[in-house]
Amino acid sequence: MIDFETPEKIVGVCTVIKTVADNMMRPVSRHFDENEHEIPWDYINFMHTAARAMGGSSMAPGDSKKEGPRIGFQRLAHMVEMLSWGDAGIYLDTPGGMLGSAAVSATGTPEQKERFLARFRGETPTFDAMCMTEAGAGSDTSAIRTTAVLDKNTKEWVLNGEKIFVTAGHKALVDSQGFIVVWATIDPSAGRAGMRPFVVEAGTPGCQVTKMEHKLGIRASDTVSIVLQDCRVPFDNILGSPEVVTDKATTGFKGAMATFDATRPIVAAQAIGLARATLELLKEMLAEKGVTIRYGLPRQKLTSIEKDVIDMEILLRSAWWLVLKAVWMMDNGKPNALESSMSKVRAGDVVNRITQKAVEIMGPLGYSREYLLEKWFRDAKISDIYEGTGQINRLVVARQILGYRSSELR
Amino acid sequence: MYSFEPTDEQKMLIDAVSRYAASDLRPAAHDADENKELPPKLISKGWELGVLQASIPEAYGGFGDRSAVTGVLAAEEMAHGDLAGALAVGTPGLFALPILLSGSEEQKSQYLPPVIAADWKAYTAALIEPAFDFDPNDLKTVAKAEGGDYILNGEKTFAPFAANAEAMIVYAKLDGATKGFIVPKGAAGLKVGEEREKFMGLNAIPFFKVTLEGVKIPKTNLLAGDFAPVLDASRVAIAAMAIGVTKAAFEYSRDYAKERDVFGVKVAQKQAIAFMLAEMVTEIEAIRMLVWETAWMIDKGHAEASKQAYLAATGAIDMAMMVTDRAVQILGGHGYIREHPVEMWMREGRGFATFTGLAMV
């Protein structure tokens, strides 16, 4: 039965997170934007303690064997939306499993999940990161040049290459005993078929953070370059069953794609939270100036600002439902590659549209660093870039609806 | 608990409607538009599916309780076949549903059974007025109390099947608020235009201007309830139909793009076209979610339902124009030729800003 009621458990979680957002994120938003590379430890420690108190280690859905409907990804989307409503940059500093864990969850064996994910339940806040992008390989992941060569004598994988634009890489490797998931090729001539994810734990010799980027927005989150130089990891650190090593099919790449089906709606949820924050603040600021929005009027009778605000509400609300539908499908085991990418396309567009319009409408106040609108405008842009740019996600959507393989629609 | 899956019962209804839309409405759509007429048999066959009847309780001749969710699911499927056909089949609902939603017990018992329990007959409504800033909540047609009667004065446009209507709901402003009035056939001062109105789209439906010059009707003909639920029911229905039309336009242009050769590949293999299609389907799906949410809120009696219906309808207007325009664009010159249906859908697409009041769920 079609139902748009938010599950009670999720409402409860969101109420708690709203308090965190109000008290621990918003008041320091500006500070961590102006002081890039400073780490919001108060927030991080609080979230870690809270997660431990609640018996969980990460926000990510576990392999729950419990009876009843599964709502793990729906809950995660709601949590991320609310945290991002607080601050989209600080949210990325949330300890516990994020993208790296998502890859482990999507492609790892039960043994690997236990070995790699247990650390998040420890005493201190711990982070992970996903290393996909390289200087010469962004969305075209088949161009990845980082190599993994098996040393048959020691049964170790030897990784060589450089990864860039790694979100939270510094926190995963330097600020905590976390891990990164490195996508590398075991056969450079095989393209995507040769791609495999490898877990590299903090402290592994030959793995080094070399650069911290300065960014347009989400400055509270570190984005780093990582160099792998004869970096040796145990054989069992290849994610998924080792038997697939000789498989010439695109198993490795499909692993990455399966991860994206789960993570794209979550990144979209981040966009939605930021968009909602912006729209709410815009409406508050307008209300203070005596501008109210007259819903229900024919468009011919509306002012330009009213039209803009109403359009923003439509964009926001409809995009949010695309996100929730995509995670609902995830929870219910329905294939969601199309819906996942649609939600990302839409949310990326929507958050940029809304933050751009809000700055425009508020004029000098929108442009001023006294208010958060200009920061949110800068924060928003990342949502149309990472986890697949808007264009790559359009490509995914197009292939799905046209029934084309990647060779048929490049 | 979220769910985006219709019930088994709803799925059965959608299946039935969808079969009718695909094998009856769609094949007839082109000729109906060109000849400006829908075969009466086609309309009765759609009527017999019982979509409206399923929204009216047994006590009034129907066989169910109204569900806006079921309504929008059916409306989308119906309009996916053909918008004119969908509107024609549903026209008696323009009379019946306002009575169900805002009428008294007596009015329901008196007026609903003859509409619902019988064959399709022209029962209709007149809401839209010929003004650029037409506002359903601020009508220029007025009702004035006079003794035991109301006197109606004003001008209406876009009244479907009004020439042969057994009765119609006329909307007018009474004490500052919009109210529906049951106006019987042949009421003195009620003038239905002699010629059909000519519009850019929906050629297959006979629309008429309706003029009210001191039309006197008894006070018992006033639908005393709020107009808001009636307007919500129409807004969400029109928005659902916009989804049906745009889905048709999307599918047609997608299939065309997969067939059409250009520079040695199919035109769909060009990103410029593929991205247009990706954006179209995303837009449709986004607004569909909003429409479903609105319908769900209506069924829940949610306090924000009216605002949401407005947002859904407004979103659907832009979505319909964007998608149908692109469908024509993807076909290029062929899209402009009336042999392909996309130009018809584009003419309909622009109309959704105007169609409030032409459908109800």
CSV table of N, CA and C in Angstrom, one decimal, chain A residues 30 33-34 215-219 274 352 355 359 369 371-383:
chain,number,residue,atom,x,y,z
A,30,ARG,N,30.5,28.3,10.6
A,30,ARG,CA,31.3,29.4,10.0
A,30,ARG,C,32.8,29.2,10.4
A,33,ASP,N,34.4,26.6,8.3
A,33,ASP,CA,34.5,27.0,6.9
A,33,ASP,C,35.7,27.9,6.8
A,34,GLU,N,35.9,28.8,7.8
A,34,GLU,CA,37.0,29.8,7.6
A,34,GLU,C,38.3,29.2,8.0
A,215,LYS,N,39.4,23.8,-0.8
A,215,LYS,CA,38.3,23.7,-1.6
A,215,LYS,C,37.3,24.9,-1.6
A,216,LEU,N,36.4,24.8,-2.6
A,216,LEU,CA,35.3,25.8,-2.7
A,216,LEU,C,34.4,25.7,-1.5
A,217,GLY,N,34.1,24.5,-1.1
A,217,GLY,CA,33.1,24.4,0.0
A,217,GLY,C,33.5,23.1,0.8
A,218,ILE,N,32.5,22.6,1.6
A,218,ILE,CA,32.7,21.5,2.5
A,218,ILE,C,34.1,21.5,3.1
A,219,ARG,N,34.5,22.7,3.6
A,219,ARG,CA,35.9,22.8,4.0
A,219,ARG,C,36.2,22.1,5.3
A,274,LEU,N,20.9,20.0,2.8
A,274,LEU,CA,21.5,21.3,2.6
A,274,LEU,C,20.5,22.2,1.9
A,352,ASN,N,21.8,22.8,-6.1
A,352,ASN,CA,22.5,24.0,-6.7
A,352,ASN,C,21.5,25.1,-7.1
A,355,THR,N,20.3,26.8,-3.8
A,355,THR,CA,21.3,27.7,-3.1
A,355,THR,C,21.7,28.9,-4.0
A,359,VAL,N,20.8,32.9,-2.8
A,359,VAL,CA,21.8,33.9,-2.8
A,359,VAL,C,21.4,35.1,-3.6
A,369,ARG,N,29.3,37.0,4.0
A,369,ARG,CA,29.7,35.9,4.9
A,369,ARG,C,29.1,36.1,6.3
A,371,TYR,N,26.1,35.7,6.8
A,371,TYR,CA,25.0,34.7,6.8
A,371,TYR,C,25.6,33.4,6.1
A,372,LEU,N,24.8,32.3,6.3
A,372,LEU,CA,25.4,31.0,5.8
A,372,LEU,C,25.0,30.8,4.4
A,373,LEU,N,24.1,31.6,3.8
A,373,LEU,CA,23.7,31.3,2.4
A,373,LEU,C,24.8,31.1,1.5
A,374,GLU,N,25.8,32.1,1.5
A,374,GLU,CA,26.9,32.0,0.6
A,374,GLU,C,27.7,30.7,0.8
A,375,LYS,N,27.9,30.3,2.1
A,375,LYS,CA,28.6,29.1,2.4
A,375,LYS,C,27.9,27.9,1.8
A,376,TRP,N,26.6,27.9,2.0
A,376,TRP,CA,25.8,26.7,1.5
A,376,TRP,C,25.8,26.7,0.0
A,377,PHE,N,25.8,27.8,-0.6
A,377,PHE,CA,26.0,27.9,-2.1
A,377,PHE,C,27.3,27.2,-2.5
A,378,ARG,N,28.3,27.4,-1.8
A,378,ARG,CA,29.6,26.8,-2.1
A,378,ARG,C,29.6,25.3,-1.7
A,379,ASP,N,29.0,25.0,-0.6
A,379,ASP,CA,28.9,23.6,-0.2
A,379,ASP,C,28.1,22.8,-1.2
A,380,ALA,N,27.1,23.4,-1.8
A,380,ALA,CA,26.2,22.7,-2.6
A,380,ALA,C,26.8,22.0,-3.8
A,381,LYS,N,27.8,22.8,-4.4
A,381,LYS,CA,28.3,22.3,-5.7
A,381,LYS,C,28.9,20.9,-5.7
A,382,ILE,N,29.4,20.5,-4.5
A,382,ILE,CA,30.0,19.2,-4.5
A,382,ILE,C,29.0,18.1,-4.8
A,383,SER,N,27.8,18.3,-4.4
A,383,SER,CA,26.7,17.3,-4.6
A,383,SER,C,26.5,17.0,-6.1
